[in-house]
Amino acid sequence: MHIEYDRENDTAYVSLVAHIADGAAVRQIPVEGVGADAEVFLDVDVSGRLLGIEVIGAGGALPVEVLEQSSTG
């Protein structure tokens, strides 16, 4: 698992696989009930395998410790 955090845009991406090839994520599934200040999308491949999680408004949805330990983009 690898987490990248873009402080300027307050977005985070949690990769659940070592490498996600361009075009591998063929579907984004929105997650309901995360909170008013955040949006979460699950990226899945053609087989329905979860590749990663995109968090928009990450500062309000993820623990500070997670964001501090992430790579910054």
Short mmCIF file of N, CA and C in Angstrom, two decimals:
data_model
loop_
_atom_site.label_atom_id
_atom_site.label_comp_id
_atom_site.label_asym_id
_atom_site.label_seq_id
_atom_site.Cartn_x
_atom_site.Cartn_y
_atom_site.Cartn_z
N MET A 1 0.85 -1.17 0.00
CA MET A 1 0.00 0.00 0.00
C MET A 1 0.90 1.24 0.00
N HIS A 2 0.50 2.23 -0.78
CA HIS A 2 1.26 3.47 -0.89
C HIS A 2 0.25 4.63 -0.91
N ILE A 3 0.57 5.68 -0.16
CA ILE A 3 -0.32 6.84 -0.10
C ILE A 3 0.41 8.07 -0.62
N GLU A 4 -0.23 8.76 -1.55
CA GLU A 4 0.27 10.04 -2.04
C GLU A 4 -0.72 11.12 -1.64
N TYR A 5 -0.19 12.23 -1.13
CA TYR A 5 -1.05 13.33 -0.70
C TYR A 5 -0.62 14.62 -1.38
N ASP A 6 -1.56 15.28 -2.01
CA ASP A 6 -1.34 16.57 -2.67
C ASP A 6 -1.93 17.63 -1.75
N ARG A 7 -1.05 18.29 -0.98
CA ARG A 7 -1.51 19.28 0.01
C ARG A 7 -2.23 20.47 -0.65
N GLU A 8 -1.70 20.90 -1.78
CA GLU A 8 -2.27 22.07 -2.46
C GLU A 8 -3.74 21.84 -2.82
N ASN A 9 -4.06 20.64 -3.30
CA ASN A 9 -5.43 20.33 -3.70
C ASN A 9 -6.20 19.52 -2.67
N ASP A 10 -5.54 19.17 -1.56
CA ASP A 10 -6.12 18.38 -0.47
C ASP A 10 -6.74 17.08 -0.99
N THR A 11 -5.96 16.38 -1.82
CA THR A 11 -6.39 15.09 -2.34
C THR A 11 -5.36 14.02 -1.98
N ALA A 12 -5.84 12.82 -1.75
CA ALA A 12 -4.95 11.70 -1.45
C ALA A 12 -5.33 10.52 -2.33
N TYR A 13 -4.33 9.70 -2.63
CA TYR A 13 -4.59 8.48 -3.37
C TYR A 13 -3.89 7.33 -2.66
N VAL A 14 -4.68 6.33 -2.33
CA VAL A 14 -4.16 5.14 -1.67
C VAL A 14 -4.10 4.03 -2.72
N SER A 15 -2.88 3.65 -3.10
CA SER A 15 -2.69 2.57 -4.07
C SER A 15 -2.63 1.26 -3.31
N LEU A 16 -3.42 0.31 -3.74
CA LEU A 16 -3.46 -0.99 -3.08
C LEU A 16 -2.67 -2.04 -3.83
N VAL A 17 -2.14 -1.69 -4.99
CA VAL A 17 -1.29 -2.58 -5.78
C VAL A 17 0.02 -1.84 -6.06
N ALA A 18 1.05 -2.59 -6.41
CA ALA A 18 2.38 -2.00 -6.63
C ALA A 18 2.39 -0.98 -7.76
N HIS A 19 1.67 -1.26 -8.82
CA HIS A 19 1.67 -0.36 -9.97
C HIS A 19 0.30 -0.41 -10.65
N ILE A 20 -0.23 0.76 -10.97
CA ILE A 20 -1.49 0.84 -11.70
C ILE A 20 -1.16 1.39 -13.09
N ALA A 21 -1.29 0.55 -14.08
CA ALA A 21 -0.99 0.96 -15.45
C ALA A 21 -2.02 1.97 -15.94
N ASP A 22 -1.60 2.84 -16.86
CA ASP A 22 -2.52 3.79 -17.46
C ASP A 22 -3.71 3.04 -18.05
N GLY A 23 -4.90 3.47 -17.72
CA GLY A 23 -6.11 2.86 -18.25
C GLY A 23 -6.57 1.62 -17.51
N ALA A 24 -5.83 1.17 -16.49
CA ALA A 24 -6.21 -0.05 -15.77
C ALA A 24 -7.46 0.15 -14.92
N ALA A 25 -7.60 1.34 -14.36
CA ALA A 25 -8.79 1.64 -13.56
C ALA A 25 -9.91 2.02 -14.53
N VAL A 26 -10.82 1.09 -14.77
CA VAL A 26 -11.86 1.30 -15.77
C VAL A 26 -13.16 1.82 -15.16
N ARG A 27 -13.23 1.84 -13.84
CA ARG A 27 -14.47 2.29 -13.20
C ARG A 27 -14.15 2.96 -11.87
N GLN A 28 -14.85 4.06 -11.58
CA GLN A 28 -14.76 4.72 -10.28
C GLN A 28 -16.11 4.59 -9.60
N ILE A 29 -16.07 4.07 -8.39
CA ILE A 29 -17.29 3.86 -7.62
C ILE A 29 -17.32 4.87 -6.48
N PRO A 30 -18.29 5.78 -6.44
CA PRO A 30 -18.37 6.73 -5.33
C PRO A 30 -18.78 6.03 -4.04
N VAL A 31 -18.20 6.48 -2.93
CA VAL A 31 -18.53 5.94 -1.62
C VAL A 31 -19.42 6.95 -0.91
N GLU A 32 -20.56 6.51 -0.47
CA GLU A 32 -21.52 7.38 0.22
C GLU A 32 -21.22 7.43 1.73
N GLY A 33 -21.61 8.53 2.37
CA GLY A 33 -21.57 8.62 3.82
C GLY A 33 -20.23 8.93 4.43
N VAL A 34 -19.27 9.44 3.64
CA VAL A 34 -17.95 9.73 4.18
C VAL A 34 -17.97 11.01 5.00
N GLY A 35 -18.69 11.99 4.57
CA GLY A 35 -18.77 13.28 5.26
C GLY A 35 -19.03 14.38 4.26
N ALA A 36 -19.46 15.50 4.77
CA ALA A 36 -19.83 16.61 3.91
C ALA A 36 -18.64 17.25 3.21
N ASP A 37 -17.45 17.17 3.82
CA ASP A 37 -16.28 17.85 3.28
C ASP A 37 -15.35 16.96 2.47
N ALA A 38 -15.73 15.69 2.27
CA ALA A 38 -14.85 14.77 1.55
C ALA A 38 -15.64 13.94 0.55
N GLU A 39 -14.95 13.56 -0.52
CA GLU A 39 -15.50 12.64 -1.51
C GLU A 39 -14.51 11.50 -1.65
N VAL A 40 -15.03 10.27 -1.73
CA VAL A 40 -14.17 9.10 -1.86
C VAL A 40 -14.64 8.27 -3.05
N PHE A 41 -13.66 7.83 -3.86
CA PHE A 41 -13.95 7.00 -5.03
C PHE A 41 -13.05 5.77 -5.01
N LEU A 42 -13.62 4.62 -5.30
CA LEU A 42 -12.86 3.39 -5.42
C LEU A 42 -12.54 3.16 -6.89
N ASP A 43 -11.29 2.94 -7.21
CA ASP A 43 -10.87 2.63 -8.57
C ASP A 43 -10.77 1.12 -8.72
N VAL A 44 -11.47 0.56 -9.70
CA VAL A 44 -11.45 -0.89 -9.92
C VAL A 44 -11.05 -1.18 -11.37
N ASP A 45 -10.49 -2.39 -11.56
CA ASP A 45 -10.10 -2.80 -12.90
C ASP A 45 -11.25 -3.55 -13.58
N VAL A 46 -11.01 -4.05 -14.77
CA VAL A 46 -12.03 -4.71 -15.57
C VAL A 46 -12.60 -5.95 -14.86
N SER A 47 -11.82 -6.57 -13.97
CA SER A 47 -12.26 -7.75 -13.23
C SER A 47 -12.99 -7.40 -11.94
N GLY A 48 -13.06 -6.11 -11.64
CA GLY A 48 -13.70 -5.68 -10.40
C GLY A 48 -12.75 -5.64 -9.22
N ARG A 49 -11.46 -5.82 -9.47
CA ARG A 49 -10.46 -5.80 -8.40
C ARG A 49 -10.17 -4.36 -7.99
N LEU A 50 -10.16 -4.11 -6.69
CA LEU A 50 -9.90 -2.78 -6.15
C LEU A 50 -8.42 -2.45 -6.31
N LEU A 51 -8.14 -1.36 -7.01
CA LEU A 51 -6.77 -0.93 -7.27
C LEU A 51 -6.33 0.19 -6.33
N GLY A 52 -7.25 1.10 -6.04
CA GLY A 52 -6.89 2.25 -5.22
C GLY A 52 -8.10 3.02 -4.77
N ILE A 53 -7.84 3.98 -3.89
CA ILE A 53 -8.89 4.81 -3.31
C ILE A 53 -8.47 6.27 -3.44
N GLU A 54 -9.32 7.06 -4.05
CA GLU A 54 -9.07 8.50 -4.19
C GLU A 54 -9.91 9.23 -3.16
N VAL A 55 -9.26 10.16 -2.43
CA VAL A 55 -9.95 10.93 -1.39
C VAL A 55 -9.79 12.41 -1.71
N ILE A 56 -10.89 13.07 -2.01
CA ILE A 56 -10.90 14.51 -2.25
C ILE A 56 -11.39 15.16 -0.97
N GLY A 57 -10.63 16.10 -0.44
CA GLY A 57 -10.92 16.65 0.88
C GLY A 57 -10.28 15.77 1.94
N ALA A 58 -9.09 15.26 1.62
CA ALA A 58 -8.42 14.28 2.47
C ALA A 58 -8.11 14.79 3.87
N GLY A 59 -7.84 16.08 4.01
CA GLY A 59 -7.51 16.64 5.32
C GLY A 59 -8.62 16.47 6.34
N GLY A 60 -9.85 16.40 5.87
CA GLY A 60 -10.97 16.21 6.78
C GLY A 60 -11.43 14.78 6.91
N ALA A 61 -10.87 13.89 6.08
CA ALA A 61 -11.33 12.50 6.07
C ALA A 61 -10.30 11.50 6.57
N LEU A 62 -9.03 11.83 6.45
CA LEU A 62 -7.97 10.89 6.85
C LEU A 62 -7.25 11.41 8.09
N PRO A 63 -6.75 10.51 8.93
CA PRO A 63 -6.00 10.94 10.11
C PRO A 63 -4.74 11.72 9.72
N VAL A 64 -4.40 12.71 10.50
CA VAL A 64 -3.23 13.55 10.25
C VAL A 64 -1.97 12.68 10.13
N GLU A 65 -1.86 11.65 10.96
CA GLU A 65 -0.69 10.77 10.93
C GLU A 65 -0.51 10.12 9.57
N VAL A 66 -1.59 9.74 8.94
CA VAL A 66 -1.54 9.12 7.62
C VAL A 66 -1.05 10.12 6.59
N LEU A 67 -1.57 11.33 6.63
CA LEU A 67 -1.17 12.36 5.67
C LEU A 67 0.29 12.76 5.86
N GLU A 68 0.75 12.81 7.10
CA GLU A 68 2.15 13.19 7.38
C GLU A 68 3.12 12.14 6.88
N GLN A 69 2.73 10.88 6.85
CA GLN A 69 3.60 9.79 6.42
C GLN A 69 3.55 9.54 4.91
N SER A 70 2.66 10.21 4.22
CA SER A 70 2.48 9.97 2.79
C SER A 70 3.53 10.69 1.96
N SER A 71 3.64 10.27 0.71
CA SER A 71 4.45 10.99 -0.26
C SER A 71 3.65 12.22 -0.66
N THR A 72 4.33 13.29 -0.96
CA THR A 72 3.62 14.47 -1.40
C THR A 72 3.78 14.64 -2.89
N GLY A 73 2.70 15.03 -3.51
CA GLY A 73 2.73 15.22 -4.95
C GLY A 73 2.52 16.64 -5.32
#
